[in-house]
Tab-separated table of C-alpha atoms and ligand atoms in Angstrom:
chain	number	residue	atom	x	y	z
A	759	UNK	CA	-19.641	-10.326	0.738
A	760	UNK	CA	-19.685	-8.132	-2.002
A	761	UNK	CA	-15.360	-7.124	-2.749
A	762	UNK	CA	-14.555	-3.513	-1.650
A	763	UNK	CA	-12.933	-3.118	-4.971
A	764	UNK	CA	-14.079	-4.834	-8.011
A	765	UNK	CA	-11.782	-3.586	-11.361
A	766	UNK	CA	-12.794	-4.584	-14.184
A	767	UNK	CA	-10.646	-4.505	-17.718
A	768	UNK	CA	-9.074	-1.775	-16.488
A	769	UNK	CA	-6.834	-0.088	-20.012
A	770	UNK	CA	-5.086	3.282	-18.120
A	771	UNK	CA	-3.172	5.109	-21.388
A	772	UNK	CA	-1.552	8.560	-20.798
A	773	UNK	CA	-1.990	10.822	-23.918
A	774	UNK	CA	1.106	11.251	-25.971
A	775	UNK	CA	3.208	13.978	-24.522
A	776	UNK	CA	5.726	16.426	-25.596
A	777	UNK	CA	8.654	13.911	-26.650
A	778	UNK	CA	6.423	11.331	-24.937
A	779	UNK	CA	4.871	8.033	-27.080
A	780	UNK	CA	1.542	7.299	-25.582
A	781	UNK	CA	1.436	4.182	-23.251
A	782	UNK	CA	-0.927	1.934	-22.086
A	783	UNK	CA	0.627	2.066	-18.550
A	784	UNK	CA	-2.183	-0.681	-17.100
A	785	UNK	CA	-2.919	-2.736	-19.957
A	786	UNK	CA	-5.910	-5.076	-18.889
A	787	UNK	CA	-6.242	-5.576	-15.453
A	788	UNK	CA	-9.175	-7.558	-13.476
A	789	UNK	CA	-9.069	-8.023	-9.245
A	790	UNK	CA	-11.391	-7.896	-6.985
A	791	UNK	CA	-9.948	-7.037	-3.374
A	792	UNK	CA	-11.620	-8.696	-0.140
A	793	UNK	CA	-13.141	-6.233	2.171
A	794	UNK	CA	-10.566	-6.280	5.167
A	795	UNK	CA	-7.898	-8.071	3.544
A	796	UNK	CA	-3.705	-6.728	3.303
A	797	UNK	CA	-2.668	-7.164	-0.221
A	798	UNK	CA	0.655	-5.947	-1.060
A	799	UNK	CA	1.919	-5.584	-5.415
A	800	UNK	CA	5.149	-5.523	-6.390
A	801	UNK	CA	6.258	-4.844	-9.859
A	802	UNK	CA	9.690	-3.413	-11.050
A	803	UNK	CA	9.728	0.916	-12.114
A	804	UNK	CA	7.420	1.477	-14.720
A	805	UNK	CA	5.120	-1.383	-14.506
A	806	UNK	CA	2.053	0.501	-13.861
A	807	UNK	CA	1.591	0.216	-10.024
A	808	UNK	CA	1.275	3.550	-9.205
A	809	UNK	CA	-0.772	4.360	-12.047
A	810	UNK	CA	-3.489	1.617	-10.982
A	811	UNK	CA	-3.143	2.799	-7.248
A	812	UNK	CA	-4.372	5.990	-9.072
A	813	UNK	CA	-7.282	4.674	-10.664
A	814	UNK	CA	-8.363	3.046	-7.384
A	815	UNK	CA	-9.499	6.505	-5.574
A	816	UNK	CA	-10.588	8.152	-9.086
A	817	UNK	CA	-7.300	10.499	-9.318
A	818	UNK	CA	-7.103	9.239	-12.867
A	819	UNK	CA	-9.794	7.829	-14.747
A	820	UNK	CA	-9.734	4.549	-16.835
A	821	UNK	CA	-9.256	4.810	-20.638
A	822	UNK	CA	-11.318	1.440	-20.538
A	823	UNK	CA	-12.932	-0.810	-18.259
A	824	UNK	CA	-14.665	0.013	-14.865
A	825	UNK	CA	-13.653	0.294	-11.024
A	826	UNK	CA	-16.610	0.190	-8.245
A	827	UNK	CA	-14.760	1.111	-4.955
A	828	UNK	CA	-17.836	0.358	-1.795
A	829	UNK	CA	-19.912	0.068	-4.955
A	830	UNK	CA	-19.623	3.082	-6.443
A	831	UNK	CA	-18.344	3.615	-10.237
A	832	UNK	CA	-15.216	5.618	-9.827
A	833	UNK	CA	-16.045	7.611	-13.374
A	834	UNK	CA	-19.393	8.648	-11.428
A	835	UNK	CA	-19.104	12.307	-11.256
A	836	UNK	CA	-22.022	12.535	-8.095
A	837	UNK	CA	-19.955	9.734	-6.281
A	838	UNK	CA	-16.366	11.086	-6.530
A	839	UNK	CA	-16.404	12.079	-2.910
A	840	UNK	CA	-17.251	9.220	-1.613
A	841	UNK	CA	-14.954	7.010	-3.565
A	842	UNK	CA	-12.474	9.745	-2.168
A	843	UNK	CA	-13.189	9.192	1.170
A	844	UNK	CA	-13.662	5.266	0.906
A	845	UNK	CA	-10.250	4.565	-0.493
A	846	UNK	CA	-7.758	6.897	1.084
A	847	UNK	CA	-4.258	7.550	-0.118
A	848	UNK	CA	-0.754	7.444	1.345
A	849	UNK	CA	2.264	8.249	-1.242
A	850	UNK	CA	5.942	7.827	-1.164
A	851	UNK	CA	7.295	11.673	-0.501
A	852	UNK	CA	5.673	12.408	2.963
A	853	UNK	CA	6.412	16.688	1.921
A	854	UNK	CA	4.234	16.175	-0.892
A	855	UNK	CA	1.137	15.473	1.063
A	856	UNK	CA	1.507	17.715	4.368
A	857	UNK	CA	-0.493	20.983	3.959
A	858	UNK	CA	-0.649	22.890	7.148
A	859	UNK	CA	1.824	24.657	9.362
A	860	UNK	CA	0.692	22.706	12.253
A	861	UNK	CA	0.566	18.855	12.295
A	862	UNK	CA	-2.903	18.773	13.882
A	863	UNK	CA	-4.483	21.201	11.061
A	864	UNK	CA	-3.089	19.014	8.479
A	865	UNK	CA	-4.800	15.942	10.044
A	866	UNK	CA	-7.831	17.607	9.940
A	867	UNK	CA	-7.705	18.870	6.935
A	868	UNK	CA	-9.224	15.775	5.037
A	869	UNK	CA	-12.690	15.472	7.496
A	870	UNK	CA	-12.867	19.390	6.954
A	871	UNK	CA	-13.331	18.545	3.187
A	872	UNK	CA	-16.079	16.235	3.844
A	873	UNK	CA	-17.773	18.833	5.747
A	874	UNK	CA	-17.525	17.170	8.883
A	875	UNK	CA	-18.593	18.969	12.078
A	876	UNK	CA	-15.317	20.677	14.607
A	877	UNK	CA	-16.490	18.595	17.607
A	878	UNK	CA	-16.109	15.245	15.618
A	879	UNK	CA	-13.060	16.443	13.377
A	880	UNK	CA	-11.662	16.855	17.180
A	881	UNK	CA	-11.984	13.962	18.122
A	882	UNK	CA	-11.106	12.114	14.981
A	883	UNK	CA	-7.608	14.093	14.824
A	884	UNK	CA	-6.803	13.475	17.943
A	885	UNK	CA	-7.491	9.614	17.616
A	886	UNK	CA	-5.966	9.374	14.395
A	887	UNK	CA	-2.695	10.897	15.570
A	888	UNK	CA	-2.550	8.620	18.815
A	889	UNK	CA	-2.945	5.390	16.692
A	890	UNK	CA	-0.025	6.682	14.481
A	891	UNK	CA	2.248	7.305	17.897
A	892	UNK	CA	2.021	11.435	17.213
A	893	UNK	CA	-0.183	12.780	19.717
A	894	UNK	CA	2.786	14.696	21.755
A	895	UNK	CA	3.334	16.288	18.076
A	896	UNK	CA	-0.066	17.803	17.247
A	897	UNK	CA	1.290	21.154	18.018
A	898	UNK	CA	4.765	20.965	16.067
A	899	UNK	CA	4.884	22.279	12.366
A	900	UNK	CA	5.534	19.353	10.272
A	901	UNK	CA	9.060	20.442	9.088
A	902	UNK	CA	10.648	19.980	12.322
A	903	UNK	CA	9.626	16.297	11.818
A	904	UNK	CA	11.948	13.507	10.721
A	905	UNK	CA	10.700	12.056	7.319
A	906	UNK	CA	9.449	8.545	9.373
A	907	UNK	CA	7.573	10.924	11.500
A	908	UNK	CA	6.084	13.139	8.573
A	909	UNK	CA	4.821	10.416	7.159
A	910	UNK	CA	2.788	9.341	10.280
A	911	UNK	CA	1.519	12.359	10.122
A	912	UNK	CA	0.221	12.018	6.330
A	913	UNK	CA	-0.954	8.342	7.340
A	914	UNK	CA	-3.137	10.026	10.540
A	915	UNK	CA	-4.791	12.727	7.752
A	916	UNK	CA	-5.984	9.903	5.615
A	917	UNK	CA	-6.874	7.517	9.196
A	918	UNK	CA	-9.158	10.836	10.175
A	919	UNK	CA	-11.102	10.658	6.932
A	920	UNK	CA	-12.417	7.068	8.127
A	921	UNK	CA	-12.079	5.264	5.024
A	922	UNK	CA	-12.589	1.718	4.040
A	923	UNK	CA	-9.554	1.042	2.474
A	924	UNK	CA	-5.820	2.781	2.196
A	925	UNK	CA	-3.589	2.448	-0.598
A	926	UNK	CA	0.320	3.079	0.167
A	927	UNK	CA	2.232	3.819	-2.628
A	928	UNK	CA	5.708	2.743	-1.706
A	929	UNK	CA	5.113	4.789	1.645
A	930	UNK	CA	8.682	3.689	3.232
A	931	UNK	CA	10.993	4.097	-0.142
A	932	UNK	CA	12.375	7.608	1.703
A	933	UNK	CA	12.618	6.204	5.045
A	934	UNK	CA	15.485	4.537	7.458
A	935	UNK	CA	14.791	1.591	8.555
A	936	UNK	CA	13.527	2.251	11.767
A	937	UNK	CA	11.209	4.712	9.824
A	938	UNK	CA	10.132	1.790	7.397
A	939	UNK	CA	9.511	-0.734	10.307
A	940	UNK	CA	7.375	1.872	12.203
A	941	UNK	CA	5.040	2.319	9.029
A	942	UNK	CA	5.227	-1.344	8.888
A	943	UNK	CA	3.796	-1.791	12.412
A	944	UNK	CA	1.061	1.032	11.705
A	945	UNK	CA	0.152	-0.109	8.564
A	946	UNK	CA	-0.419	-3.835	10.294
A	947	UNK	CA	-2.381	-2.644	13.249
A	948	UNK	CA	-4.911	-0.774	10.593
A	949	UNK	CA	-4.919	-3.978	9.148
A	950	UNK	CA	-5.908	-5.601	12.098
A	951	UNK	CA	-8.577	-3.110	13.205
A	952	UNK	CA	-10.459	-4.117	9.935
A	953	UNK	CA	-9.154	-1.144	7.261
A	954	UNK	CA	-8.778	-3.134	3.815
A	955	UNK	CA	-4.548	-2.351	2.973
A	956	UNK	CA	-3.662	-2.392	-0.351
A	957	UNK	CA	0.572	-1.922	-0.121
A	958	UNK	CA	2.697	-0.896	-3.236
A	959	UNK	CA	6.547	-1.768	-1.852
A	960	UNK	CA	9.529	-2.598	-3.521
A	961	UNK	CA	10.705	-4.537	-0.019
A	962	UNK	CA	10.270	-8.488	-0.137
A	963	UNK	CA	10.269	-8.296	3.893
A	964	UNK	CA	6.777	-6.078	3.891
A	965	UNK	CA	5.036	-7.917	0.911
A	966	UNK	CA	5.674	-11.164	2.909
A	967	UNK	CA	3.394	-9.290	5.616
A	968	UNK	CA	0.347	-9.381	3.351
A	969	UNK	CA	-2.079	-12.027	3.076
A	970	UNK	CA	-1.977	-11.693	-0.959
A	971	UNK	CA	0.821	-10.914	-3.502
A	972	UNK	CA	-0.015	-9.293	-6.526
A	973	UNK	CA	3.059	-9.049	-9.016
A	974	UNK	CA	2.660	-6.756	-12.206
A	975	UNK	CA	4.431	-6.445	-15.161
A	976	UNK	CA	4.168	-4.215	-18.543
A	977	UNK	CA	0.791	-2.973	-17.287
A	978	UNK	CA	-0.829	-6.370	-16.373
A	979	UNK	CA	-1.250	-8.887	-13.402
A	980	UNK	CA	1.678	-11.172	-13.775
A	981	UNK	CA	1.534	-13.468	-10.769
A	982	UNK	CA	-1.369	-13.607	-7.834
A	983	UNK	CA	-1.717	-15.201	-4.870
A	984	UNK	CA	-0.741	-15.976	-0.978
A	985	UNK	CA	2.949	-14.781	-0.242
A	986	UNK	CA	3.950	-18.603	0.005
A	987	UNK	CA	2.763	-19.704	-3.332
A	988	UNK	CA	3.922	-16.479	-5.097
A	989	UNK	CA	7.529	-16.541	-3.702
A	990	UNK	CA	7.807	-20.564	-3.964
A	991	UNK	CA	7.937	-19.688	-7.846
A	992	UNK	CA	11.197	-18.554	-7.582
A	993	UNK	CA	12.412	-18.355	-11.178
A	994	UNK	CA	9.257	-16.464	-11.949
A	995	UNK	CA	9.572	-13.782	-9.779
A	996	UNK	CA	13.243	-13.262	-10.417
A	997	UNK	CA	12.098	-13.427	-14.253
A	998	UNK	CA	10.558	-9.981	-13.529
A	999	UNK	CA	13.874	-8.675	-11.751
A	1000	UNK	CA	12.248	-8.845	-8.834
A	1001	UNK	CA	14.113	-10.337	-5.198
A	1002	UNK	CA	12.827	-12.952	-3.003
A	1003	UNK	CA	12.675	-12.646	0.414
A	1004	UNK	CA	15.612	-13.955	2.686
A	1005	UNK	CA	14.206	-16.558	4.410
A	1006	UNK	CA	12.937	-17.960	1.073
A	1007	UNK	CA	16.523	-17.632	-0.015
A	1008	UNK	CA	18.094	-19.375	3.041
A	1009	UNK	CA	15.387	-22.048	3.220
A	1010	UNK	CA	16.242	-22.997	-0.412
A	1011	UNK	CA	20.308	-22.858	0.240
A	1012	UNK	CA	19.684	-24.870	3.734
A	1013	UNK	CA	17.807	-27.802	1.723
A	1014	UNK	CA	20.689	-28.244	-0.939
A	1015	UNK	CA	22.657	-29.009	2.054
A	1016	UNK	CA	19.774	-31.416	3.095
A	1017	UNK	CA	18.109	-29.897	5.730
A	1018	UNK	CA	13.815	-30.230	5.330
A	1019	UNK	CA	12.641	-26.928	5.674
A	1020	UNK	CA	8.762	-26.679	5.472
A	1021	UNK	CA	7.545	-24.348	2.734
A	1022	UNK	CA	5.691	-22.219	4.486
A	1023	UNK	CA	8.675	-20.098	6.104
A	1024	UNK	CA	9.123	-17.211	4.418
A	1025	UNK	CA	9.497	-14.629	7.107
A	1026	UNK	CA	12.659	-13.889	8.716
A	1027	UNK	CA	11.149	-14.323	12.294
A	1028	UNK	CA	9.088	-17.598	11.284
A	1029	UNK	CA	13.142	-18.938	9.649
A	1030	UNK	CA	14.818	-17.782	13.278
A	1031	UNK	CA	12.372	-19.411	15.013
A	1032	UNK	CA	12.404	-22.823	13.109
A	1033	UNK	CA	16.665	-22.832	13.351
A	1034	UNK	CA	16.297	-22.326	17.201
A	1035	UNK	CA	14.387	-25.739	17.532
A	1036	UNK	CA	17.983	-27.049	16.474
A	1037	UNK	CA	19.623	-25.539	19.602
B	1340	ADP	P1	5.286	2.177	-11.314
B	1340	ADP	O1	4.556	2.883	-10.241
B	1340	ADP	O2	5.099	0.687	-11.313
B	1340	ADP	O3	6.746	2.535	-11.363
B	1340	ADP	P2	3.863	3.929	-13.132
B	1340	ADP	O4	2.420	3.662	-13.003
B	1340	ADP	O5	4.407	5.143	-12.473
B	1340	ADP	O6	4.674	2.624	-12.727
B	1340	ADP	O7	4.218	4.064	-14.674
B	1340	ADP	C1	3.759	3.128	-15.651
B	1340	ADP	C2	4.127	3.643	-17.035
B	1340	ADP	O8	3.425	4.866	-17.297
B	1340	ADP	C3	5.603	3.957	-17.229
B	1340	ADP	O9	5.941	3.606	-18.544
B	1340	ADP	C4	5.663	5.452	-17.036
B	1340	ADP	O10	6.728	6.010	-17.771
B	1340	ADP	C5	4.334	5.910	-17.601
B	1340	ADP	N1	3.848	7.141	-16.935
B	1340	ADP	C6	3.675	7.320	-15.588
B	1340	ADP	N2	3.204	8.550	-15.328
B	1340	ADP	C7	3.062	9.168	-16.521
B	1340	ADP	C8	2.621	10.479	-16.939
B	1340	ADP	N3	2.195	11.365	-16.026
B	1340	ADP	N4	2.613	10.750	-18.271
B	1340	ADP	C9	3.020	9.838	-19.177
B	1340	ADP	N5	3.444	8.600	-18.860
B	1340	ADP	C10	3.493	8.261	-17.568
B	1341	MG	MG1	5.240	4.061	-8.607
């Protein structure tokens, strides 16, 4: 099957700005992400994730190279709506992306822009804000909300658009952590009803939720692959001033003192429940 998003070369440079040097913020980047699949990237500040995350749903542009999102070229002027609508977008700041003065209007907001008609905008708001846990909200404004709860809300907007694909852009960095594990669930069960996830997070314990690491650095792709084989190159990831996950960490400690712990744990659950056989 042909990859939901193919990049090719992609060179993203922002002009040179008032006291600004120009830079080549992704410097030569190739994927190609699996239609359906949860890939999270990881990268330290100012290694070019958000600016790729950018050039996945045509926001920006590429200097050089080419990105086909469902196909289409995201530089194709006639197309720009639908690689819009494939590839929806959730950011970090949740008050940066709610509109309306009611939550429902600002779900429905995006399908309005298609042009889609009130009967099925309906429906698709009110089924987008039941699979975010919102529904008994729909007729709060969104600034009585708790930040966790706003960003639901922004998730439900993009959910109502239908798209392919949804790239989160560090959608938890404002949130508690019963905020962040809420998006976590959500973000899994889209997963698991077949929407592709592409998830930029700074948090070892979501990126080991993914089926596929992707670690930049200085613009490029500097490690790739499953969550086991990316964090089992420990001194490469911490290279990048990046953290490993805990039970990676406690794994390694516990076989210094001897104990065989497979490689494959690097969840905290999967670590808990391999100590219990020891009860
Ligand atoms: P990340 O999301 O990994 O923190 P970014 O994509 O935001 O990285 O930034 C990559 C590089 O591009 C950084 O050097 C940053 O300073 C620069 N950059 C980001 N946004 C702009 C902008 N609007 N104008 C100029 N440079 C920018
Ligand atoms: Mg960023």
């Amino acid at each position: 099957m042909e990859p939901i998003i193919k990049i090719e070369n992609l060179v993203f440079a922002y002009a040179k700005g008032e006291g600004r040097e120009a830079v080549r913020a992704v410097d030569g980047v190739s994927l190609a992400i699996e239609r359906g699949s949860f890939t999270a990237i990881l990268g330290k500040n100012g290694s070019g994730k958000s600016t790729l995350a950018k050039n996945l749903n045509g926001l920006l542009l590429p200097t050089e190279g080419v990105i086909y999102v469902n196909g289409y070229d995201t530089a194709d002027d006639e197309h720009i709506w639908d690689v819009r609508q494939s590839a929806g977008m959730v950011f970090q700041n949740p008050d940066n992306q709610l509109v309306s003065a009611i939550v429902e209007d600002d779900v429905a907001f995006g399908p309005e822009n298609l042009g889609i008609e009130p009967a099925e905008i309906r429906r698709r708001v009110d089924k987008a804000l039941q699979d975010v846990n919102m529904g008994a909200y729909k007729n709060k404004p969104p600034h009585l909300l708790s930040g966790g709860q706003k960003q639901r809300v922004a998730i439900a907007g993009v959910v109502a658009m239908k798209p392919s694909c949804i790239i989160f852009d560090e959608p938890t960095a404002m949130l508690d952590p019963k905020g962040r594990s809420e998006i976590m669930s959500i973000i899994k069960e889209l997963h698991a009803e077949g929407i592709t996830v592409i998830l930029i997070t700074h948090f070892m314990e979501e990126a080991v939720e993914a089926e596929r690491v992707i670690i930049m650095h200085d613009g490029r792709v500097f490690m790739d692959g499953t969550p086991q084989e990316v964090f089992s190159r420990q001194e490469k990831v911490l290279s990048v001033n990046l953290d490993i996950p805990l039970a990676v960490e406690l794994a390694d400690m516990l076989r210094e003192r001897g104990i065989a712990v497979p490689e494959n744990i690097i969840k905290t659950e999967e670590m808990v429940e391999y100590l219990c056989q020891y009860e």
